[in-house]
Coordinates of C-alpha atoms in Angstrom, one line a residue:
M853 CA -69.2 29.0 73.5
S854 CA -66.3 26.6 74.0
S855 CA -66.1 23.0 72.5
S856 CA -66.4 20.0 74.9
F857 CA -63.9 18.0 72.6
F858 CA -60.5 17.6 72.6
I859 CA -58.4 16.7 69.5
K860 CA -54.8 14.9 69.9
T861 CA -54.0 15.9 66.5
K862 CA -53.0 19.3 65.2
Q863 CA -55.9 22.0 65.8
N864 CA -58.1 22.0 62.7
P865 CA -57.5 25.2 60.3
K866 CA -60.4 27.8 61.0
L867 CA -61.6 29.5 58.0
V868 CA -58.9 31.9 56.9
K869 CA -59.6 35.8 57.3
K870 CA -57.8 37.5 54.4
G871 CA -56.8 41.2 54.8
K872 CA -57.5 43.9 57.3
N873 CA -60.4 42.9 59.6
T874 CA -63.2 45.5 60.5
D875 CA -66.4 44.6 62.6
V876 CA -69.5 45.5 60.9
P877 CA -73.0 45.0 62.0
K878 CA -75.4 42.2 61.5
R879 CA -77.5 42.1 58.1
K880 CA -75.3 44.9 56.5
A881 CA -73.0 44.4 53.6
D882 CA -71.0 46.4 51.2
K883 CA -72.8 47.8 48.3
D884 CA -70.8 47.7 45.0
S885 CA -71.2 50.7 42.4
G886 CA -74.5 49.4 41.2
G887 CA -76.1 50.0 44.5
K888 CA -76.4 46.1 45.1
S889 CA -74.7 44.2 47.8
K890 CA -72.6 41.2 47.1
V891 CA -71.6 39.0 49.7
R892 CA -69.3 35.6 49.1
A893 CA -70.1 33.3 52.1
K894 CA -67.7 30.5 52.5
K895 CA -68.8 28.0 55.0
P896 CA -67.3 25.0 56.5
S897 CA -68.5 22.2 54.6
S898 CA -67.9 22.0 50.6
K899 CA -71.6 23.3 50.0
Y900 CA -70.2 26.5 51.6
N901 CA -68.3 27.2 48.4
E902 CA -71.3 28.4 46.3
E903 CA -71.8 32.1 45.7
I904 CA -74.7 33.6 47.1
S905 CA -76.0 37.0 46.0
S906 CA -79.0 39.4 47.1
D907 CA -80.6 42.4 45.3
S908 CA -81.5 44.3 48.3
E909 CA -80.9 44.3 52.1
A910 CA -84.4 43.6 52.7
E911 CA -83.9 40.2 50.9
S912 CA -80.9 39.3 52.7
H913 CA -81.5 36.2 55.0
E914 CA -80.5 35.8 58.6
V915 CA -76.8 35.1 58.6
P916 CA -74.0 34.5 60.9
K917 CA -71.7 37.0 62.6
K918 CA -69.6 38.3 59.6
R919 CA -66.1 39.8 59.3
Q920 CA -65.4 42.3 56.8
T921 CA -61.9 42.3 54.8
N922 CA -60.6 44.3 52.1
E923 CA -61.2 41.4 49.5
E924 CA -64.4 39.7 50.7
Y925 CA -66.7 38.3 53.5
E926 CA -66.5 35.5 55.2
Y927 CA -68.4 33.5 57.6
D928 CA -67.4 31.9 60.9
E929 CA -68.9 28.7 61.9
T930 CA -72.0 28.7 64.5
P931 CA -71.1 26.8 67.5
Q932 CA -73.3 24.0 66.9
E933 CA -71.5 23.7 63.3
K934 CA -68.1 23.9 65.2
K935 CA -69.4 21.2 67.6
L936 CA -70.4 18.7 64.7
R937 CA -67.3 19.4 62.7
L938 CA -65.0 18.4 65.7
A939 CA -67.2 15.6 66.8
K940 CA -66.7 14.1 63.1
L941 CA -62.8 14.6 63.4
Y942 CA -62.7 13.2 66.9
L943 CA -64.5 10.1 65.7
D944 CA -62.6 9.6 62.5
Q945 CA -59.5 10.0 64.8
L946 CA -60.9 7.1 67.2
R947 CA -61.5 5.2 64.3
E948 CA -57.9 5.6 62.7
E949 CA -56.5 4.8 66.2
E950 CA -58.8 1.5 66.7
E951 CA -57.7 0.2 63.0
K952 CA -54.2 0.8 64.0
K953 CA -54.4 -1.0 67.5
V954 CA -56.3 -4.1 65.8
E955 CA -53.4 -4.5 63.1
E956 CA -51.0 -4.3 66.0
D957 CA -52.9 -6.6 68.2
S958 CA -53.3 -9.1 65.4
F959 CA -49.3 -9.0 64.4
E960 CA -48.9 -9.7 68.3
T961 CA -51.5 -12.0 68.5
D962 CA -49.3 -14.1 65.3
L963 CA -46.4 -13.8 67.4
I964 CA -47.8 -15.2 70.7
A965 CA -49.7 -18.0 68.9
G966 CA -46.3 -18.8 67.4
R967 CA -44.6 -18.7 70.8
L968 CA -47.5 -20.7 72.2
Q969 CA -47.4 -23.4 69.7
E970 CA -43.9 -23.6 70.3
E971 CA -44.4 -24.1 74.3
V972 CA -47.0 -26.5 73.9
L973 CA -44.8 -28.6 71.5
E974 CA -42.2 -28.3 74.1
Q975 CA -44.0 -29.2 77.3
K976 CA -45.3 -32.3 75.2
G977 CA -41.6 -33.1 74.2
K978 CA -42.4 -32.8 70.2
L979 CA -40.6 -29.8 69.8
Q980 CA -37.3 -30.6 67.6
R981 CA -35.2 -27.9 65.9
L982 CA -33.2 -29.6 63.1
I983 CA -29.9 -27.8 63.3
A984 CA -27.7 -30.8 62.9
K985 CA -27.3 -30.6 59.3
D986 CA -25.9 -27.5 59.5
L987 CA -23.3 -27.8 62.0
R988 CA -19.7 -28.0 60.9
P989 CA -16.5 -28.7 62.9
P990 CA -14.4 -25.8 64.4
D991 CA -11.4 -25.1 63.3
A992 CA -8.2 -26.0 66.2
A993 CA -7.5 -22.2 66.1
E994 CA -11.0 -21.2 67.2
I995 CA -11.2 -23.4 70.4
R996 CA -10.4 -21.6 73.4
V997 CA -8.8 -22.9 76.7
L998 CA -9.2 -21.4 79.9
R999 CA -7.0 -22.6 82.7
G1000 CA -7.7 -21.6 86.6
H1001 CA -8.3 -24.6 88.6
K1002 CA -5.4 -26.8 89.7
L1003 CA -7.1 -30.0 89.5
P1004 CA -9.4 -31.7 87.3
I1005 CA -12.7 -30.2 86.4
T1006 CA -15.7 -32.1 87.5
C1007 CA -18.5 -30.0 86.5
L1008 CA -19.7 -26.9 85.0
V1009 CA -22.8 -24.8 84.0
I1010 CA -23.9 -22.0 81.5
S1011 CA -25.7 -18.9 82.3
S1012 CA -29.2 -18.8 80.6
D1013 CA -27.9 -15.8 78.8
D1014 CA -24.4 -17.4 77.7
K1015 CA -22.5 -14.4 79.3
Y1016 CA -20.9 -16.3 82.1
I1017 CA -19.7 -20.0 83.0
F1018 CA -19.2 -21.4 86.5
S1019 CA -16.6 -24.2 86.7
A1020 CA -15.8 -26.4 89.8
A1021 CA -13.2 -29.0 90.6
K1022 CA -11.6 -31.5 92.7
D1023 CA -9.4 -28.8 94.2
C1024 CA -12.6 -27.4 95.7
S1025 CA -12.3 -24.2 94.4
I1026 CA -15.1 -22.4 92.2
I1027 CA -14.6 -20.0 89.2
K1028 CA -16.9 -17.6 87.6
W1029 CA -15.6 -16.7 83.8
D1030 CA -16.9 -14.3 81.3
V1031 CA -17.5 -16.0 78.2
E1032 CA -16.5 -13.1 75.9
S1033 CA -13.2 -12.4 77.6
G1034 CA -12.5 -15.3 78.9
K1035 CA -11.3 -13.8 82.1
K1036 CA -12.0 -14.8 86.0
L1037 CA -14.4 -12.7 87.4
H1038 CA -14.8 -14.2 90.7
T1039 CA -13.3 -17.4 92.7
V1040 CA -14.1 -18.9 95.6
P1041 CA -11.0 -20.9 96.9
G1042 CA -11.2 -24.4 98.3
G1043 CA -10.5 -24.9 101.9
R1044 CA -8.4 -28.0 103.5
K1045 CA -10.1 -31.1 105.0
G1046 CA -10.6 -29.9 109.0
T1047 CA -11.2 -26.5 108.0
E1048 CA -14.9 -26.8 107.3
E1049 CA -16.1 -24.6 110.5
R1050 CA -14.2 -21.6 109.9
H1051 CA -13.7 -21.9 106.1
V1052 CA -16.6 -20.5 103.5
G1053 CA -16.8 -22.6 100.8
H1054 CA -16.2 -26.2 100.0
T1055 CA -13.5 -28.5 101.7
A1056 CA -14.1 -31.6 99.8
H1057 CA -14.2 -32.5 95.7
I1058 CA -17.1 -30.5 94.2
L1059 CA -19.1 -33.3 92.3
C1060 CA -21.9 -31.4 90.8
M1061 CA -23.3 -27.8 90.4
A1062 CA -26.7 -26.1 88.9
I1063 CA -27.8 -22.7 88.1
S1064 CA -31.3 -21.2 88.3
S1065 CA -32.8 -20.0 84.7
D1066 CA -33.0 -16.4 86.0
G1067 CA -29.4 -16.6 87.0
K1068 CA -29.9 -15.7 90.8
Y1069 CA -28.9 -18.8 92.5
L1070 CA -25.9 -21.2 92.1
A1071 CA -25.8 -24.6 94.0
T1072 CA -23.0 -26.8 94.4
G1073 CA -22.6 -30.4 95.9
D1074 CA -19.6 -32.1 97.2
M1075 CA -18.1 -35.3 98.6
N1076 CA -18.9 -34.2 102.0
K1077 CA -22.8 -34.4 101.7
L1078 CA -23.1 -30.7 101.6
I1079 CA -25.0 -28.7 99.1
M1080 CA -24.1 -24.8 99.0
I1081 CA -26.3 -22.2 97.7
W1082 CA -24.6 -18.9 96.4
E1083 CA -25.5 -15.6 94.8
A1084 CA -24.5 -16.3 91.2
D1085 CA -23.7 -12.6 90.7
T1086 CA -21.3 -12.2 93.3
C1087 CA -20.6 -15.6 94.2
K1088 CA -21.0 -14.5 97.7
H1089 CA -22.1 -17.8 100.2
L1090 CA -25.7 -17.4 101.1
Y1091 CA -26.6 -20.9 103.1
K1092 CA -25.8 -24.6 102.9
F1093 CA -28.1 -27.9 102.9
T1094 CA -27.6 -30.8 105.1
G1095 CA -29.4 -33.9 104.9
H1096 CA -27.8 -36.1 102.4
K1097 CA -26.0 -39.2 104.0
G1098 CA -23.7 -39.7 101.1
P1099 CA -21.6 -37.6 98.2
V1100 CA -24.0 -35.3 96.5
S1101 CA -23.6 -36.3 92.7
G1102 CA -26.4 -34.4 91.3
L1103 CA -28.0 -31.1 91.0
S1104 CA -30.7 -29.4 89.0
F1105 CA -32.8 -26.2 89.2
R1106 CA -36.6 -26.9 87.9
K1107 CA -36.7 -24.6 84.9
G1108 CA -38.6 -21.4 85.8
T1109 CA -38.5 -21.7 89.6
H1110 CA -36.1 -22.0 92.6
D1111 CA -36.9 -25.5 93.4
L1112 CA -33.9 -27.7 93.5
Y1113 CA -33.4 -31.0 93.2
S1114 CA -30.3 -33.2 94.3
A1115 CA -29.0 -36.7 94.1
S1116 CA -26.7 -38.7 96.0
H1117 CA -24.7 -41.9 96.6
D1118 CA -27.2 -42.3 99.4
R1119 CA -29.5 -43.4 96.6
S1120 CA -31.9 -41.0 97.4
V1121 CA -33.5 -37.7 95.7
K1122 CA -34.2 -34.7 97.7
V1123 CA -36.2 -31.6 96.9
W1124 CA -35.8 -28.1 98.3
N1125 CA -37.2 -24.6 98.0
V1126 CA -33.9 -22.1 97.7
V1127 CA -35.7 -19.1 98.3
E1128 CA -37.4 -20.4 101.1
N1129 CA -34.1 -22.0 102.7
A1130 CA -36.1 -25.1 103.4
Y1131 CA -36.1 -28.9 102.7
V1132 CA -39.3 -30.0 100.9
E1133 CA -39.1 -33.7 100.4
T1134 CA -37.2 -37.1 99.8
L1135 CA -37.4 -39.5 97.3
F1136 CA -36.2 -43.2 97.6
G1137 CA -36.0 -46.0 94.6
H1138 CA -32.7 -46.5 93.2
Q1139 CA -30.7 -49.4 94.3
D1140 CA -27.1 -47.9 94.0
A1141 CA -25.3 -44.8 94.2
I1142 CA -27.1 -42.2 91.8
T1143 CA -24.5 -40.6 89.6
G1144 CA -26.1 -38.2 87.5
L1145 CA -29.4 -35.9 87.6
D1146 CA -31.3 -33.2 85.6
S1147 CA -34.6 -31.6 85.0
L1148 CA -36.7 -28.9 82.8
S1149 CA -39.9 -27.4 83.6
R1150 CA -42.1 -30.0 84.4
E1151 CA -42.1 -30.9 88.2
R1152 CA -40.0 -34.1 87.7
C1153 CA -36.7 -35.0 87.1
V1154 CA -34.6 -37.6 85.7
T1155 CA -31.7 -39.6 87.7
A1156 CA -28.7 -42.1 86.3
G1157 CA -28.6 -44.9 89.0
G1158 CA -24.9 -45.8 88.5
R1159 CA -24.4 -50.0 88.8
D1160 CA -28.1 -50.5 89.5
G1161 CA -28.3 -50.3 85.7
S1162 CA -31.4 -48.0 86.0
V1163 CA -32.8 -44.7 84.6
R1164 CA -35.7 -43.1 86.5
V1165 CA -38.1 -40.6 85.7
W1166 CA -39.4 -38.9 89.1
K1167 CA -42.8 -37.6 88.9
I1168 CA -42.8 -35.4 92.1
A1169 CA -46.2 -34.3 92.3
E1170 CA -47.9 -37.8 91.6
E1171 CA -45.5 -39.5 94.2
S1172 CA -44.4 -42.2 91.5
Q1173 CA -41.4 -43.3 89.4
L1174 CA -40.7 -44.6 85.9
V1175 CA -37.9 -47.3 85.7
F1176 CA -35.9 -47.9 82.3
H1177 CA -33.2 -50.6 81.6
G1178 CA -30.8 -50.8 78.5
H1179 CA -27.1 -50.3 79.5
E1180 CA -24.8 -53.0 80.4
G1181 CA -22.6 -51.2 82.9
S1182 CA -22.7 -48.4 85.5
I1183 CA -25.0 -45.7 84.1
D1184 CA -22.7 -42.3 84.8
C1185 CA -24.5 -39.3 83.1
V1186 CA -27.7 -38.5 81.9
Q1187 CA -29.4 -35.4 80.2
L1188 CA -32.8 -34.4 78.9
I1189 CA -33.1 -33.3 75.3
N1190 CA -36.8 -32.5 75.9
E1191 CA -39.6 -33.2 78.1
E1192 CA -40.1 -36.4 76.4
H1193 CA -36.7 -37.7 75.5
M1194 CA -33.3 -38.2 77.5
I1195 CA -29.6 -39.2 76.7
T1196 CA -27.3 -41.3 78.9
G1197 CA -23.9 -42.6 79.0
A1198 CA -22.1 -45.6 80.7
D1199 CA -18.8 -47.2 81.4
D1200 CA -20.0 -50.1 79.0
G1201 CA -18.9 -47.5 76.3
S1202 CA -22.5 -46.9 75.2
V1203 CA -24.9 -43.9 74.6
C1204 CA -28.4 -44.6 74.6
L1205 CA -31.7 -42.4 73.5
W1206 CA -34.7 -42.9 75.4
S1207 CA -38.2 -42.0 75.3
V1208 CA -40.4 -41.6 78.6
N1209 CA -42.9 -43.8 77.1
K1210 CA -40.6 -46.8 76.4
K1211 CA -39.2 -48.7 78.8
K1212 CA -36.2 -49.4 76.5
P1213 CA -33.8 -47.2 74.8
L1214 CA -35.1 -46.1 71.3
C1215 CA -31.4 -46.4 70.2
K1216 CA -28.1 -47.5 71.4
V1217 CA -24.7 -47.0 70.4
K1218 CA -22.0 -49.3 71.6
Q1219 CA -18.8 -48.3 71.9
A1220 CA -19.3 -44.6 71.1
H1221 CA -15.8 -43.5 71.9
G1222 CA -13.7 -46.5 70.8
C1223 CA -11.9 -48.9 72.6
H1224 CA -8.5 -49.1 74.5
G1225 CA -6.1 -51.8 75.6
D1226 CA -4.4 -54.9 74.0
T1227 CA -6.0 -56.8 71.2
G1228 CA -8.2 -59.3 72.7
L1229 CA -8.2 -57.5 75.9
E1230 CA -10.0 -54.3 74.3
Q1231 CA -12.5 -52.4 76.8
P1232 CA -14.6 -49.5 75.5
H1233 CA -13.9 -46.0 76.5
W1234 CA -16.1 -45.0 79.4
V1235 CA -18.8 -42.4 78.6
A1236 CA -18.3 -39.8 81.4
S1237 CA -20.4 -37.0 80.3
V1238 CA -23.1 -36.2 77.9
A1239 CA -25.0 -33.1 76.5
A1240 CA -28.2 -32.1 74.9
L1241 CA -29.0 -28.7 72.9
Q1242 CA -32.6 -28.6 74.3
N1243 CA -35.4 -29.0 71.9
S1244 CA -33.3 -29.7 69.0
D1245 CA -31.7 -33.1 67.3
T1246 CA -28.2 -32.1 68.6
V1247 CA -26.1 -33.6 71.6
A1248 CA -22.9 -34.7 72.4
S1249 CA -20.9 -36.9 74.6
G1250 CA -17.3 -37.1 76.0
S1251 CA -14.9 -39.6 77.2
H1252 CA -11.1 -40.3 77.7
N1253 CA -10.1 -41.1 73.9
S1254 CA -9.2 -37.5 73.6
Q1255 CA -12.5 -36.5 71.4
V1256 CA -15.9 -35.1 72.0
Q1257 CA -18.3 -36.6 70.2
L1258 CA -21.4 -34.5 68.5
W1259 CA -24.6 -36.5 67.3
K1260 CA -27.6 -36.1 65.0
C1261 CA -30.6 -37.4 66.4
E1262 CA -32.8 -38.9 63.9
Q1263 CA -36.3 -37.9 63.3
N1264 CA -38.8 -38.7 66.3
F1265 CA -35.5 -39.7 68.1
R1266 CA -35.4 -43.2 66.4
G1267 CA -31.7 -43.4 65.8
L1268 CA -28.1 -41.4 66.3
Q1269 CA -25.7 -40.7 63.5
P1270 CA -22.1 -39.3 64.0
L1271 CA -21.6 -35.8 63.1
F1272 CA -17.9 -34.8 63.9
S1273 CA -15.6 -35.1 66.6
V1274 CA -13.5 -32.2 68.4
P1275 CA -10.0 -33.0 69.9
V1276 CA -9.8 -32.8 73.6
S1277 CA -7.1 -34.5 75.5
G1278 CA -8.0 -35.8 78.9
F1279 CA -11.5 -36.8 81.1
V1280 CA -14.5 -35.0 79.4
N1281 CA -16.0 -35.0 82.7
S1282 CA -18.9 -32.3 82.1
L1283 CA -20.6 -30.9 78.8
K1284 CA -22.8 -28.3 78.2
F1285 CA -24.3 -26.6 75.1
S1286 CA -25.1 -23.1 75.4
S1287 CA -28.8 -21.8 75.2
S1288 CA -28.2 -20.3 72.1
G1289 CA -26.6 -23.2 70.6
Q1290 CA -23.4 -21.3 69.5
F1291 CA -20.8 -23.0 71.5
L1292 CA -20.4 -26.2 73.5
V1293 CA -18.3 -26.0 76.6
A1294 CA -16.2 -29.1 78.1
G1295 CA -14.9 -29.7 81.6
V1296 CA -11.6 -31.6 81.4
G1297 CA -9.3 -33.0 83.7
Q1298 CA -6.5 -35.6 84.1
E1299 CA -8.7 -38.2 86.1
H1300 CA -12.6 -39.1 86.1
R1301 CA -14.8 -36.9 88.0
L1302 CA -16.1 -39.6 90.1
G1303 CA -12.9 -41.2 90.8
R1304 CA -9.0 -42.1 90.1
W1305 CA -8.8 -45.4 88.5
W1306 CA -6.3 -44.0 86.2
R1307 CA -4.6 -40.7 85.1
I1308 CA -3.8 -39.1 81.7
K1309 CA -0.8 -37.3 82.7
E1310 CA -0.5 -35.6 79.4
A1311 CA -3.5 -33.8 79.9
R1312 CA -4.2 -30.5 81.1
N1313 CA -7.0 -29.3 83.6
G1314 CA -9.1 -26.7 81.8
I1315 CA -12.2 -25.6 80.1
Y1316 CA -12.7 -25.9 76.3
V1317 CA -15.2 -23.2 74.9
I1318 CA -15.9 -24.9 71.5
P1319 CA -17.9 -22.6 69.0
L1320 CA -20.4 -24.2 66.6
K1321 CA -20.2 -23.3 63.2
R1322 CA -23.2 -23.3 60.7
K1323 CA -23.8 -23.1 57.5
P1324 CA -26.4 -20.5 56.0
P1325 CA -29.7 -22.2 56.5
N1326 CA -31.8 -22.5 53.7
P1327 CA -35.3 -20.9 53.9
E1328 CA -37.1 -23.7 52.1
E1329 CA -36.0 -26.3 54.5
P1330 CA -38.3 -27.4 57.7
K1331 CA -36.7 -25.4 60.8
M1332 CA -38.5 -27.8 63.3
A1333 CA -40.0 -31.2 63.3
Q1334 CA -43.0 -32.2 65.0

């Protein structure tokens, strides 16, 4: 009779047959020289190790089918006993698998719980990885410079996997770089004014760019009011968005989506769906040209309003906005640190740290990059760019004082402390931290990205890849603040 149970592990050992087997009839045993028959019965369980003897054939009990060997007799299992043994083994196997699965699930649950906790803190804007204290200034020899643009670099982005840098410049060109080798992978040349109909690409200064978090789409905006969408992998042109009535000065993909926010000198913010190649809506509120824009995963974005002196948080779904004031000049750049905090820079030379819950800055550093000019007529160096390592306590700012300045955000973002500066000659028009926090990239040019107020002749247009060195972490110190 065959068993209905299936065992995944190796087959259970059956009772071993010893010596040469010959079949014998039922109820018959070899007799020894004394005339008595002795049978050693071996049964599946431990009880079957007992020795059983009978004085005569008549006294022997009904037994299962036997096999005769040269040395002893051994009994096979009955079908019922085999079923029972296999069933117990199968149940034991299921129990072991279940226990193992419970352990694995428990471990995975702990990991997921940790990730969920970080995501919740991130959404609430309370996740602050404390890494600034471990950063050390890089050696000058460790800073790499990538050159390829003929005119000042105006903007750049880094892919979320930290493998590629995309840069654009006043020469209307776009270059895709390999971070590891520093080589150009693709170049989209710029065209001349008047060749818009036949040239695939920009024919005016590119002011801003953004890349989707999945690395699929690249968006660029120019002085000709155009937004162009590219396939990030091949730099193939897909389509263009029209609708802005002024230069496009800010672009950002909502994290985890293909929704694109754009800002313009026409004082409006527009929302686009890149996958559908569709326009969604327009938002109004700024009283002057918008100079910068940023967003994270929430359905909202932040903008710098230039000379209207305001920073605005746009709540897209609620169709509302929050207005913040604190700078005394044109606010030229803005960057979100997390969902609740942001950093801005202005041409009054100040850097401000904000919470979306307060109308005034949490902290303001005046003359963040020093001053220039004759004594008595000193003017602060304009802050042309800011960057934030997301969900951390580290930010950076750039100007034209030949330095990139790194800052530490104090606990609860109550203040800014200077960490160190990195020498860079020229206007630092764009700054971006890599997602891993292992390097900082600066786009540098001889002129400011928004105009030609003055020129630094000794500067060279290029992209500076600045490694962020860290001392070994102390396991006893907290890794994040809540």
